[in-house]
Amino acid sequence: MVLAATLATACGSQTRETAADANPAPPQVPDAATKANTAGTDGAQDRPRRTLTESDRLRLEMAEGACRSKDFGGFFRAFSGSWAVRERYTASEVAFGEVGKANKLTRRRYLDRNHYPLATIDYFYVTAETAMLFDANGGDSDVLRYVMIEINEASDGRARVDWLPGIFEKDLTPPPTEVGDGLGELVQETGSGGHLLFRPTTECWELVDDIANPPLEI
């Protein structure tokens, strides 16, 4: 079990990660890597493609390295940090929705609607929604909602990531000195979170479930 409530370990370069990398605006320009991974699905040949940035290329390399070394934590970080990695490592169908109410979506539909709930900012996991606000507000970190993740890997190679957004000691004013560069303890849950399930493939992992927990009772 790996609990990432504190500073996440970086893999590779320390390039700043933003929501523009992880959850970009609707696609505009073709790129070869995306085309190779969308052909034959939901009319992919007729769809405009996204531009592959240097940040995306870096995260693709990170993912490939993590796949080779069987490092799911490193793979998950790259997966959460770039749409291009998700293009390559998402299953042909994804179960999406609330617990007990999930529906199967085609890979293309799931990706096009930017359903993936997480993003990365520097070394932290945040909700994709607040990461977009972060970019739109010129990098105002006050809008970010940080996320605690817990990774469990099964003996058959499957990996489940439970995630929970909240207010952490890092968010307090001022934060406790012992927090340092980490998040510190979870102070208050701000959402119900959910889980992501990845199954092993011959070369790596692929996302098969994106399931939200029932809403918090107020």
PDB file of C-alpha atoms in Angstrom:
ATOM      1  CA  MET A   1       0.000   0.000   0.000  1.00  0.00           C
ATOM      2  CA  VAL A   2       1.342   3.444  -0.863  1.00  0.00           C
ATOM      3  CA  LEU A   3      -0.276   6.480   0.782  1.00  0.00           C
ATOM      4  CA  ALA A   4       0.506   9.698  -1.078  1.00  0.00           C
ATOM      5  CA  ALA A   5      -0.799  12.327   1.352  1.00  0.00           C
ATOM      6  CA  THR A   6       2.626  13.928   1.468  1.00  0.00           C
ATOM      7  CA  LEU A   7       5.083  15.006  -1.148  1.00  0.00           C
ATOM      8  CA  ALA A   8       4.861  12.710  -4.177  1.00  0.00           C
ATOM      9  CA  THR A   9       8.071  11.316  -5.614  1.00  0.00           C
ATOM     10  CA  ALA A  10       9.013  12.777  -8.966  1.00  0.00           C
ATOM     11  CA  CYS A  11      10.035  10.654 -11.924  1.00  0.00           C
ATOM     12  CA  GLY A  12      12.434  12.219 -14.414  1.00  0.00           C
ATOM     13  CA  SER A  13      12.536  15.944 -15.027  1.00  0.00           C
ATOM     14  CA  GLN A  14      11.109  18.474 -12.561  1.00  0.00           C
ATOM     15  CA  THR A  15       9.292  20.388 -15.289  1.00  0.00           C
ATOM     16  CA  ARG A  16       6.243  22.221 -13.940  1.00  0.00           C
ATOM     17  CA  GLU A  17       3.026  20.340 -14.628  1.00  0.00           C
ATOM     18  CA  THR A  18      -0.206  22.187 -15.315  1.00  0.00           C
ATOM     19  CA  ALA A  19      -3.770  21.349 -16.209  1.00  0.00           C
ATOM     20  CA  ALA A  20      -3.070  22.447 -19.762  1.00  0.00           C
ATOM     21  CA  ASP A  21      -0.863  19.350 -20.056  1.00  0.00           C
ATOM     22  CA  ALA A  22      -3.185  16.948 -18.299  1.00  0.00           C
ATOM     23  CA  ASN A  23      -6.606  18.184 -19.405  1.00  0.00           C
ATOM     24  CA  PRO A  24      -6.255  20.403 -22.464  1.00  0.00           C
ATOM     25  CA  ALA A  25      -8.885  22.315 -24.360  1.00  0.00           C
ATOM     26  CA  PRO A  26     -10.688  20.531 -27.217  1.00  0.00           C
ATOM     27  CA  PRO A  27      -8.256  19.095 -29.783  1.00  0.00           C
ATOM     28  CA  GLN A  28      -7.062  21.266 -32.630  1.00  0.00           C
ATOM     29  CA  VAL A  29      -3.994  19.931 -34.431  1.00  0.00           C
ATOM     30  CA  PRO A  30      -3.087  16.381 -35.575  1.00  0.00           C
ATOM     31  CA  ASP A  31      -0.146  14.473 -34.152  1.00  0.00           C
ATOM     32  CA  ALA A  32       1.183  11.078 -35.098  1.00  0.00           C
ATOM     33  CA  ALA A  33       1.166   9.572 -31.606  1.00  0.00           C
ATOM     34  CA  THR A  34      -2.489  10.362 -31.022  1.00  0.00           C
ATOM     35  CA  LYS A  35      -3.503   9.210 -34.493  1.00  0.00           C
ATOM     36  CA  ALA A  36      -1.840   5.872 -33.951  1.00  0.00           C
ATOM     37  CA  ASN A  37      -3.861   5.336 -30.809  1.00  0.00           C
ATOM     38  CA  THR A  38      -7.303   6.451 -32.010  1.00  0.00           C
ATOM     39  CA  ALA A  39      -7.639   4.810 -35.404  1.00  0.00           C
ATOM     40  CA  GLY A  40     -10.766   2.726 -35.797  1.00  0.00           C
ATOM     41  CA  THR A  41     -12.548   4.025 -32.687  1.00  0.00           C
ATOM     42  CA  ASP A  42     -15.635   6.245 -32.800  1.00  0.00           C
ATOM     43  CA  GLY A  43     -14.765   7.790 -36.149  1.00  0.00           C
ATOM     44  CA  ALA A  44     -11.325   8.792 -34.920  1.00  0.00           C
ATOM     45  CA  GLN A  45     -10.028   9.336 -38.458  1.00  0.00           C
ATOM     46  CA  ASP A  46     -12.425  12.283 -38.821  1.00  0.00           C
ATOM     47  CA  ARG A  47     -11.535  13.934 -35.514  1.00  0.00           C
ATOM     48  CA  PRO A  48      -9.147  16.864 -35.093  1.00  0.00           C
ATOM     49  CA  ARG A  49      -6.064  15.961 -33.058  1.00  0.00           C
ATOM     50  CA  ARG A  50      -4.344  17.623 -30.140  1.00  0.00           C
ATOM     51  CA  THR A  51      -0.879  19.080 -30.311  1.00  0.00           C
ATOM     52  CA  LEU A  52       1.764  16.938 -28.650  1.00  0.00           C
ATOM     53  CA  THR A  53       3.824  19.254 -26.441  1.00  0.00           C
ATOM     54  CA  GLU A  54       7.297  18.755 -25.012  1.00  0.00           C
ATOM     55  CA  SER A  55       5.655  18.125 -21.643  1.00  0.00           C
ATOM     56  CA  ASP A  56       3.543  15.359 -23.191  1.00  0.00           C
ATOM     57  CA  ARG A  57       6.616  13.790 -24.784  1.00  0.00           C
ATOM     58  CA  LEU A  58       8.384  13.834 -21.441  1.00  0.00           C
ATOM     59  CA  ARG A  59       5.489  12.106 -19.730  1.00  0.00           C
ATOM     60  CA  LEU A  60       5.222   9.514 -22.470  1.00  0.00           C
ATOM     61  CA  GLU A  61       8.881   8.718 -21.859  1.00  0.00           C
ATOM     62  CA  MET A  62       8.227   8.579 -18.115  1.00  0.00           C
ATOM     63  CA  ALA A  63       5.347   6.173 -18.672  1.00  0.00           C
ATOM     64  CA  GLU A  64       7.375   3.956 -20.991  1.00  0.00           C
ATOM     65  CA  GLY A  65      10.207   3.777 -18.458  1.00  0.00           C
ATOM     66  CA  ALA A  66       7.794   2.984 -15.639  1.00  0.00           C
ATOM     67  CA  CYS A  67       6.197   0.235 -17.740  1.00  0.00           C
ATOM     68  CA  ARG A  68       9.570  -1.367 -18.386  1.00  0.00           C
ATOM     69  CA  SER A  69      10.506  -1.287 -14.703  1.00  0.00           C
ATOM     70  CA  LYS A  70       7.042  -2.361 -13.495  1.00  0.00           C
ATOM     71  CA  ASP A  71       6.766   0.856 -11.501  1.00  0.00           C
ATOM     72  CA  PHE A  72       3.042   1.507 -11.239  1.00  0.00           C
ATOM     73  CA  GLY A  73       3.492   4.621  -9.082  1.00  0.00           C
ATOM     74  CA  GLY A  74       5.671   6.265 -11.725  1.00  0.00           C
ATOM     75  CA  PHE A  75       3.306   5.170 -14.468  1.00  0.00           C
ATOM     76  CA  PHE A  76       0.301   6.598 -12.621  1.00  0.00           C
ATOM     77  CA  ARG A  77       2.006   9.947 -12.181  1.00  0.00           C
ATOM     78  CA  ALA A  78       2.709  10.165 -15.912  1.00  0.00           C
ATOM     79  CA  PHE A  79      -0.831   8.984 -16.694  1.00  0.00           C
ATOM     80  CA  SER A  80      -2.362  11.688 -14.513  1.00  0.00           C
ATOM     81  CA  GLY A  81      -0.075  14.381 -15.911  1.00  0.00           C
ATOM     82  CA  SER A  82      -0.752  14.114 -19.641  1.00  0.00           C
ATOM     83  CA  TRP A  83      -3.657  13.468 -21.996  1.00  0.00           C
ATOM     84  CA  ALA A  84      -1.162  11.854 -24.389  1.00  0.00           C
ATOM     85  CA  VAL A  85      -0.307   9.140 -21.877  1.00  0.00           C
ATOM     86  CA  ARG A  86      -3.993   8.492 -21.290  1.00  0.00           C
ATOM     87  CA  GLU A  87      -4.544   8.235 -25.048  1.00  0.00           C
ATOM     88  CA  ARG A  88      -2.049   5.402 -25.146  1.00  0.00           C
ATOM     89  CA  TYR A  89      -2.946   3.562 -21.954  1.00  0.00           C
ATOM     90  CA  THR A  90      -6.752   3.624 -21.741  1.00  0.00           C
ATOM     91  CA  ALA A  91      -8.733   0.456 -22.472  1.00  0.00           C
ATOM     92  CA  SER A  92     -11.154   0.162 -25.386  1.00  0.00           C
ATOM     93  CA  GLU A  93     -14.003   0.478 -22.865  1.00  0.00           C
ATOM     94  CA  VAL A  94     -14.046   2.260 -19.521  1.00  0.00           C
ATOM     95  CA  ALA A  95     -16.623   1.770 -16.772  1.00  0.00           C
ATOM     96  CA  PHE A  96     -17.530   5.321 -15.747  1.00  0.00           C
ATOM     97  CA  GLY A  97     -19.980   6.664 -13.193  1.00  0.00           C
ATOM     98  CA  GLU A  98     -20.996   6.362  -9.566  1.00  0.00           C
ATOM     99  CA  VAL A  99     -20.669   3.142  -7.584  1.00  0.00           C
ATOM    100  CA  GLY A 100     -23.470   0.827  -8.662  1.00  0.00           C
ATOM    101  CA  LYS A 101     -24.507   3.134 -11.505  1.00  0.00           C
ATOM    102  CA  ALA A 102     -21.509   3.016 -13.842  1.00  0.00           C
ATOM    103  CA  ASN A 103     -21.893   2.633 -17.591  1.00  0.00           C
ATOM    104  CA  LYS A 104     -19.448   1.432 -20.201  1.00  0.00           C
ATOM    105  CA  LEU A 105     -18.044   4.221 -22.361  1.00  0.00           C
ATOM    106  CA  THR A 106     -15.932   3.718 -25.430  1.00  0.00           C
ATOM    107  CA  ARG A 107     -12.367   4.795 -25.017  1.00  0.00           C
ATOM    108  CA  ARG A 108     -12.861   7.664 -27.438  1.00  0.00           C
ATOM    109  CA  ARG A 109     -15.932   9.034 -25.674  1.00  0.00           C
ATOM    110  CA  TYR A 110     -14.311   8.799 -22.260  1.00  0.00           C
ATOM    111  CA  LEU A 111     -11.204  10.640 -23.432  1.00  0.00           C
ATOM    112  CA  ASP A 112     -12.986  13.281 -25.490  1.00  0.00           C
ATOM    113  CA  ARG A 113     -15.164  14.296 -22.564  1.00  0.00           C
ATOM    114  CA  ASN A 114     -12.158  14.760 -20.259  1.00  0.00           C
ATOM    115  CA  HIS A 115     -13.768  12.608 -17.589  1.00  0.00           C
ATOM    116  CA  TYR A 116     -10.476  11.741 -15.897  1.00  0.00           C
ATOM    117  CA  PRO A 117     -10.741  13.288 -12.410  1.00  0.00           C
ATOM    118  CA  LEU A 118      -7.118  14.018 -11.527  1.00  0.00           C
ATOM    119  CA  ALA A 119      -4.241  16.194 -12.667  1.00  0.00           C
ATOM    120  CA  THR A 120      -0.764  16.970 -11.395  1.00  0.00           C
ATOM    121  CA  ILE A 121       0.696  20.290 -10.307  1.00  0.00           C
ATOM    122  CA  ASP A 122       4.402  20.055  -9.587  1.00  0.00           C
ATOM    123  CA  TYR A 123       4.707  16.979  -7.331  1.00  0.00           C
ATOM    124  CA  PHE A 124       1.105  16.938  -6.130  1.00  0.00           C
ATOM    125  CA  TYR A 125      -2.138  15.347  -7.255  1.00  0.00           C
ATOM    126  CA  VAL A 126      -5.103  17.707  -7.520  1.00  0.00           C
ATOM    127  CA  THR A 127      -8.618  17.529  -8.890  1.00  0.00           C
ATOM    128  CA  ALA A 128      -8.730  18.129 -12.639  1.00  0.00           C
ATOM    129  CA  GLU A 129     -11.417  20.788 -12.177  1.00  0.00           C
ATOM    130  CA  THR A 130      -9.326  22.936  -9.836  1.00  0.00           C
ATOM    131  CA  ALA A 131      -6.218  22.413 -11.946  1.00  0.00           C
ATOM    132  CA  MET A 132      -8.066  24.037 -14.848  1.00  0.00           C
ATOM    133  CA  LEU A 133      -9.013  26.933 -12.568  1.00  0.00           C
ATOM    134  CA  PHE A 134      -5.356  27.201 -11.546  1.00  0.00           C
ATOM    135  CA  ASP A 135      -4.323  27.710 -15.163  1.00  0.00           C
ATOM    136  CA  ALA A 136      -7.210  30.081 -15.886  1.00  0.00           C
ATOM    137  CA  ASN A 137      -6.334  32.236 -12.874  1.00  0.00           C
ATOM    138  CA  GLY A 138      -2.683  32.686 -13.742  1.00  0.00           C
ATOM    139  CA  GLY A 139      -1.345  30.040 -11.384  1.00  0.00           C
ATOM    140  CA  ASP A 140      -3.295  31.005  -8.248  1.00  0.00           C
ATOM    141  CA  SER A 141      -2.621  28.073  -5.927  1.00  0.00           C
ATOM    142  CA  ASP A 142      -5.481  29.079  -3.627  1.00  0.00           C
ATOM    143  CA  VAL A 143      -7.956  27.514  -6.064  1.00  0.00           C
ATOM    144  CA  LEU A 144      -6.300  24.095  -5.983  1.00  0.00           C
ATOM    145  CA  ARG A 145      -7.945  21.180  -4.219  1.00  0.00           C
ATOM    146  CA  TYR A 146      -5.279  18.683  -3.328  1.00  0.00           C
ATOM    147  CA  VAL A 147      -5.933  14.954  -3.393  1.00  0.00           C
ATOM    148  CA  MET A 148      -4.808  12.075  -1.219  1.00  0.00           C
ATOM    149  CA  ILE A 149      -4.255   8.850  -3.101  1.00  0.00           C
ATOM    150  CA  GLU A 150      -3.821   5.266  -1.979  1.00  0.00           C
ATOM    151  CA  ILE A 151      -2.415   2.676  -4.369  1.00  0.00           C
ATOM    152  CA  ASN A 152      -3.024  -1.037  -3.943  1.00  0.00           C
ATOM    153  CA  GLU A 153      -1.552  -3.592  -6.321  1.00  0.00           C
ATOM    154  CA  ALA A 154      -2.953  -7.137  -6.568  1.00  0.00           C
ATOM    155  CA  SER A 155      -0.966 -10.295  -7.167  1.00  0.00           C
ATOM    156  CA  ASP A 156      -2.489 -10.592 -10.649  1.00  0.00           C
ATOM    157  CA  GLY A 157      -1.035  -7.227 -11.677  1.00  0.00           C
ATOM    158  CA  ARG A 158      -4.148  -5.111 -11.299  1.00  0.00           C
ATOM    159  CA  ALA A 159      -3.713  -1.768  -9.562  1.00  0.00           C
ATOM    160  CA  ARG A 160      -6.408   0.266  -7.832  1.00  0.00           C
ATOM    161  CA  VAL A 161      -5.995   3.933  -6.945  1.00  0.00           C
ATOM    162  CA  ASP A 162      -8.392   5.357  -4.368  1.00  0.00           C
ATOM    163  CA  TRP A 163      -8.476   9.154  -4.315  1.00  0.00           C
ATOM    164  CA  LEU A 164      -9.988  11.691  -1.950  1.00  0.00           C
ATOM    165  CA  PRO A 165      -9.983  15.506  -2.237  1.00  0.00           C
ATOM    166  CA  GLY A 166      -9.722  17.614   0.853  1.00  0.00           C
ATOM    167  CA  ILE A 167      -8.223  20.412   2.865  1.00  0.00           C
ATOM    168  CA  PHE A 168      -4.795  19.504   4.167  1.00  0.00           C
ATOM    169  CA  GLU A 169      -2.473  21.117   6.671  1.00  0.00           C
ATOM    170  CA  LYS A 170      -0.698  22.690   3.696  1.00  0.00           C
ATOM    171  CA  ASP A 171      -3.890  24.706   3.037  1.00  0.00           C
ATOM    172  CA  LEU A 172      -3.974  26.264   6.503  1.00  0.00           C
ATOM    173  CA  THR A 173      -2.867  29.852   7.101  1.00  0.00           C
ATOM    174  CA  PRO A 174      -0.193  29.564   8.198  1.00  0.00           C
ATOM    175  CA  PRO A 175       0.557  25.879   7.641  1.00  0.00           C
ATOM    176  CA  PRO A 176       2.343  23.999  10.452  1.00  0.00           C
ATOM    177  CA  THR A 177       6.117  24.253  10.134  1.00  0.00           C
ATOM    178  CA  GLU A 178       6.498  20.477  10.225  1.00  0.00           C
ATOM    179  CA  VAL A 179       4.531  20.133   6.979  1.00  0.00           C
ATOM    180  CA  GLY A 180       7.512  21.364   4.980  1.00  0.00           C
ATOM    181  CA  ASP A 181       6.983  20.777   1.258  1.00  0.00           C
ATOM    182  CA  GLY A 182       4.320  18.124   1.763  1.00  0.00           C
ATOM    183  CA  LEU A 183       0.558  18.202   2.215  1.00  0.00           C
ATOM    184  CA  GLY A 184       0.492  17.212   5.846  1.00  0.00           C
ATOM    185  CA  GLU A 185      -2.538  15.579   7.429  1.00  0.00           C
ATOM    186  CA  LEU A 186      -6.014  15.616   5.914  1.00  0.00           C
ATOM    187  CA  VAL A 187      -8.035  18.228   7.828  1.00  0.00           C
ATOM    188  CA  GLN A 188     -11.380  17.996   6.051  1.00  0.00           C
ATOM    189  CA  GLU A 189     -12.825  16.026   3.149  1.00  0.00           C
ATOM    190  CA  THR A 190     -14.235  18.246   0.403  1.00  0.00           C
ATOM    191  CA  GLY A 191     -15.660  15.548  -1.862  1.00  0.00           C
ATOM    192  CA  SER A 192     -16.426  11.865  -1.948  1.00  0.00           C
ATOM    193  CA  GLY A 193     -13.577  10.908  -4.273  1.00  0.00           C
ATOM    194  CA  GLY A 194     -13.556   7.568  -6.015  1.00  0.00           C
ATOM    195  CA  HIS A 195     -11.275   4.912  -7.440  1.00  0.00           C
ATOM    196  CA  LEU A 196      -9.469   4.126 -10.665  1.00  0.00           C
ATOM    197  CA  LEU A 197      -8.737   0.560 -11.708  1.00  0.00           C
ATOM    198  CA  PHE A 198      -5.915  -0.427 -14.039  1.00  0.00           C
ATOM    199  CA  ARG A 199      -5.396  -3.898 -15.464  1.00  0.00           C
ATOM    200  CA  PRO A 200      -2.076  -5.248 -16.699  1.00  0.00           C
ATOM    201  CA  THR A 201      -1.349  -5.654 -20.392  1.00  0.00           C
ATOM    202  CA  THR A 202       1.552  -7.390 -22.104  1.00  0.00           C
ATOM    203  CA  GLU A 203       3.555  -4.157 -21.996  1.00  0.00           C
ATOM    204  CA  CYS A 204       2.076  -1.998 -19.220  1.00  0.00           C
ATOM    205  CA  TRP A 205      -1.284  -1.137 -17.615  1.00  0.00           C
ATOM    206  CA  GLU A 206      -4.490   0.365 -18.969  1.00  0.00           C
ATOM    207  CA  LEU A 207      -7.343   2.215 -17.291  1.00  0.00           C
ATOM    208  CA  VAL A 208     -10.563   0.165 -17.174  1.00  0.00           C
ATOM    209  CA  ASP A 209     -12.654   1.746 -14.368  1.00  0.00           C
ATOM    210  CA  ASP A 210     -13.237   5.339 -13.251  1.00  0.00           C
ATOM    211  CA  ILE A 211     -15.763   5.049 -10.438  1.00  0.00           C
ATOM    212  CA  ALA A 212     -16.987   7.857  -8.183  1.00  0.00           C
ATOM    213  CA  ASN A 213     -18.082   7.265  -4.606  1.00  0.00           C
ATOM    214  CA  PRO A 214     -21.605   8.327  -3.616  1.00  0.00           C
ATOM    215  CA  PRO A 215     -21.836  12.051  -2.779  1.00  0.00           C
ATOM    216  CA  LEU A 216     -21.041  13.099   0.766  1.00  0.00           C
ATOM    217  CA  GLU A 217     -24.049  13.415   3.019  1.00  0.00           C
ATOM    218  CA  ILE A 218     -24.409  16.959   4.345  1.00  0.00           C
TER     219      ILE A 218
END
